[in-house]
Amino acid sequence: MQAAKRSLCVIGAGPSGMSVLYHLEKLRLQGGSAVAKMPQVACFEKQNDWSGLWNYTWRTVLYNRKCSIPIWFQPLQALTKYGETVHGSMYRSLWSNNPKETIEYPDYTFEQHFGRRWNQYNLKPKVTLLHSVQSVTFDPAKEKFSVLVKDLEQNRVLDPKEFDYVVNCSGHFSNPNVPYFKGIERFPGRVVHTHDLRSWREFTGKRVLVVGSSYSAEDSVLQSVKFGASRVISSYRTNPLGFRWPESVSERPLVTEVGPSDGGGTEGWARFADGSVEKIESIILATGYLHHYPYLAEQLRLRGPNLLYPAGLYKGIIWLAGGNNRLMYVGAQNQFYSFPMFDAQALWTVRYLTGGIQLPSSAEMDADTKPWLEREAALKSHQEAVDLQTDYTVGLAKQANYGFDLDASKLFYKWFDSRDEDITTYRDGQYVSKFTGKLAAPPATPFMSAMDDSLSTFLANGKDE
Ligand code: FAD
Ligand code: NA7
């Protein structure tokens, strides 16, 4: 008698989830012994289309359209028409902050046209859209997951489905980390986390406080300047951003208190750890995101800060707690490499699922993970951070027989240097694709003066050299 086919549930159809579907299909079409071991796949996506955070529609904008009203009247987090939290954290005028050559798929370069890779294998029918995963539990006796899914259009929770494996690809830059600052409840102006930001035009002419000093903070400062904020104060907890900023920008240590100005209206003030006080009208919390998987049973749930190597995952993928090795996370890391890293993780996952990669003992998996955690804890520079993710991604790709050298560290170093040289022009830089050998065209309009981010303007760009 033939053994029953094993089953796999993929949660989320962003870049990570789509890479899993892509490699399953690619391997199936290649044929060979892996095909017989291929699991039956169901992929559930709660949005109306694939592409994850990059699925930016008029709905993303509408749901989060909160005007300049005091914090009391603003909803904590916007909901979609189906009562789901809005996944999108993107905003108008967002340009990739890393060179596209550092996040290129080797077998589908940007030159071949972004966005069409998934169509190559007709993957759309494999995604069940507008279906939100509500609960995932694991029964160790049966070695099966039970997954509850809600059909959002029908407003109906479906009967539980059993799966042998789950790959969680739901992203982790969607649930905002919102710290409290003394007096914030009395601050009369706009208070917004970057997750809810959609347009920078609301800061034109305003005095803006940006809290945080990582990538969202950097972009918040830059976009505020670009869209005409009269003054921008960047407040850091650990390290300043430290760039040579335009004159209207200054950096301060952590904000300790905010409050309303005497005259009424929406103006207020902020006090900082060095005792200085500044008048401000808006606060942008660029304070990052929290891992948030409310549908996963407690013992399956990854927690903790945004790390390059989150604890509890063998090879950054296999969930170790509980010892079932049947739950995988793809894309749970902080990201320099993003797409190519997800892609290598996806292929590694597919090889594991189809018997091409065997897991060592639990003790060996723990031992493999430990040096990565120690290395991350000892990082001293952006370069060292990139090196860590390069070693991780290249190693994973090698073990999975990925077939391409993904090391883009030199491009990342060049990117760091160009940010240090001039933070206002680094996005206009040109890089050579590792995979086509071609130098990209410069943007038709430099980033700081490009106010029209429509697709037609963007695609009217010159041809790569
Ligand atoms: P996501 O893109 O978050 O996709 C996860 C998917 O899972 C979503 O479609 C979501 O709807 C779905 N989902 C979630 N929960 C459920 C559920 N319960 N049931 C069903 N489906 C569910 N990366 C770069 O390389 N360059 C950049 O310039 C860049 N800029 C960024 C700017 C911002 C503001 C943010 C927030 C991130 C940025 N990123 C950037 C990083 C980004 O995380 C990756 O590019 C990429 O989108 C991650 O892909 P993912 O598939 O892992 O997660
Ligand atoms: P990150 O990279 O996780 O950074 C979060 C920042 O928020 C970081 O500077 C933190 O300070 C700061 N933070 C967190 N909590 C606090 C509190 N309580 N007070 C002050 N500052 C705080 O998130 P990003 O949003 O910048 O980037 C995530 C992704 O989104 C990335 O891919 C981007 O391209 C877009 P710290 O430095 O730890 O002291």
Short mmCIF file of N, CA, C and O in Angstrom, two decimals, residues 21 29 47 49-50 84 141 149 179 189 203 206 236-237 293 298 306 337 342 352 354 390-391 395-396 423 464-465:
data_model
loop_
_atom_site.label_atom_id
_atom_site.label_comp_id
_atom_site.label_asym_id
_atom_site.label_seq_id
_atom_site.Cartn_x
_atom_site.Cartn_y
_atom_site.Cartn_z
N LEU A 21 6.81 28.16 -1.98
CA LEU A 21 5.98 27.58 -3.06
C LEU A 21 6.81 27.44 -4.35
O LEU A 21 6.70 26.45 -5.08
N LEU A 29 9.07 20.10 -10.89
CA LEU A 29 9.26 20.10 -12.34
C LEU A 29 10.60 19.48 -12.75
O LEU A 29 10.73 18.94 -13.84
N GLN A 47 -4.35 38.61 3.21
CA GLN A 47 -4.61 39.79 2.37
C GLN A 47 -5.29 39.36 1.06
O GLN A 47 -5.42 38.18 0.78
N ASP A 49 -4.14 39.74 -1.86
CA ASP A 49 -3.18 39.39 -2.91
C ASP A 49 -1.87 38.96 -2.26
O ASP A 49 -1.67 39.17 -1.07
N TRP A 50 -1.00 38.34 -3.08
CA TRP A 50 0.31 37.98 -2.56
C TRP A 50 1.20 39.22 -2.46
O TRP A 50 0.77 40.32 -2.79
N GLU A 84 -9.47 42.21 10.59
CA GLU A 84 -8.09 41.79 10.79
C GLU A 84 -7.22 43.03 10.97
O GLU A 84 -7.52 44.09 10.40
N ALA A 141 1.45 13.38 20.18
CA ALA A 141 1.12 11.95 20.07
C ALA A 141 0.85 11.60 18.61
O ALA A 141 1.37 10.62 18.06
N VAL A 149 -8.63 27.99 10.14
CA VAL A 149 -8.51 29.06 9.14
C VAL A 149 -9.86 29.75 9.00
O VAL A 149 -10.89 29.09 8.97
N PRO A 179 6.65 52.13 22.69
CA PRO A 179 7.01 52.44 24.08
C PRO A 179 6.24 53.64 24.60
O PRO A 179 5.75 54.46 23.83
N GLY A 189 -0.43 67.04 19.70
CA GLY A 189 -0.23 66.88 18.25
C GLY A 189 -0.31 65.43 17.84
O GLY A 189 -0.75 64.55 18.58
N PHE A 203 3.69 66.30 7.43
CA PHE A 203 4.72 66.93 8.28
C PHE A 203 5.31 68.19 7.65
O PHE A 203 6.21 68.80 8.22
N LYS A 206 6.19 71.33 9.69
CA LYS A 206 6.05 70.98 11.12
C LYS A 206 7.41 70.75 11.79
O LYS A 206 8.40 70.44 11.14
N TYR A 236 17.69 59.19 20.19
CA TYR A 236 18.17 57.80 20.22
C TYR A 236 18.24 57.26 21.64
O TYR A 236 18.47 58.00 22.58
N ARG A 237 18.08 55.95 21.75
CA ARG A 237 18.21 55.29 23.05
C ARG A 237 19.65 54.84 23.28
O ARG A 237 20.21 55.04 24.36
N TYR A 293 2.86 36.34 16.75
CA TYR A 293 2.21 35.21 16.07
C TYR A 293 1.08 34.71 16.97
O TYR A 293 1.17 33.61 17.52
N GLU A 298 1.27 28.57 22.34
CA GLU A 298 2.34 29.16 23.16
C GLU A 298 3.71 28.52 22.91
O GLU A 298 4.72 29.20 22.71
N ASN A 306 14.29 41.96 17.45
CA ASN A 306 14.58 41.84 16.02
C ASN A 306 16.07 41.52 15.83
O ASN A 306 16.90 42.41 15.87
N TYR A 337 19.89 40.92 3.71
CA TYR A 337 19.75 40.25 2.41
C TYR A 337 18.29 40.10 1.95
O TYR A 337 18.01 39.99 0.78
N PHE A 342 15.66 34.73 2.12
CA PHE A 342 14.41 33.96 2.23
C PHE A 342 14.44 32.80 1.23
O PHE A 342 13.97 31.70 1.50
N TYR A 352 14.76 19.80 3.15
CA TYR A 352 14.50 19.08 4.40
C TYR A 352 13.19 18.29 4.29
O TYR A 352 13.12 17.10 4.63
N THR A 354 11.76 17.14 1.74
CA THR A 354 11.78 16.07 0.73
C THR A 354 12.95 15.10 0.93
O THR A 354 13.32 14.37 0.02
N THR A 390 25.91 37.35 5.83
CA THR A 390 26.52 36.77 4.63
C THR A 390 26.91 35.32 4.91
O THR A 390 26.56 34.40 4.14
N ASP A 391 27.62 35.10 6.01
CA ASP A 391 28.07 33.74 6.33
C ASP A 391 26.87 32.80 6.50
O ASP A 391 26.89 31.66 6.04
N GLY A 395 26.20 29.91 3.74
CA GLY A 395 26.30 28.56 4.30
C GLY A 395 25.03 27.75 4.05
O GLY A 395 25.07 26.58 3.66
N LEU A 396 23.91 28.41 4.26
CA LEU A 396 22.62 27.76 4.06
C LEU A 396 22.44 27.37 2.58
O LEU A 396 22.02 26.25 2.25
N ILE A 423 24.02 61.19 3.29
CA ILE A 423 22.78 60.44 3.55
C ILE A 423 21.65 60.88 2.61
O ILE A 423 20.71 60.14 2.37
N ASP A 464 19.31 50.30 -17.99
CA ASP A 464 20.57 49.96 -17.34
C ASP A 464 21.70 49.98 -18.37
O ASP A 464 21.49 49.64 -19.53
N GLU A 465 22.89 50.38 -17.89
CA GLU A 465 24.01 50.50 -18.84
C GLU A 465 24.65 49.14 -19.07
O GLU A 465 24.58 48.28 -18.22
#
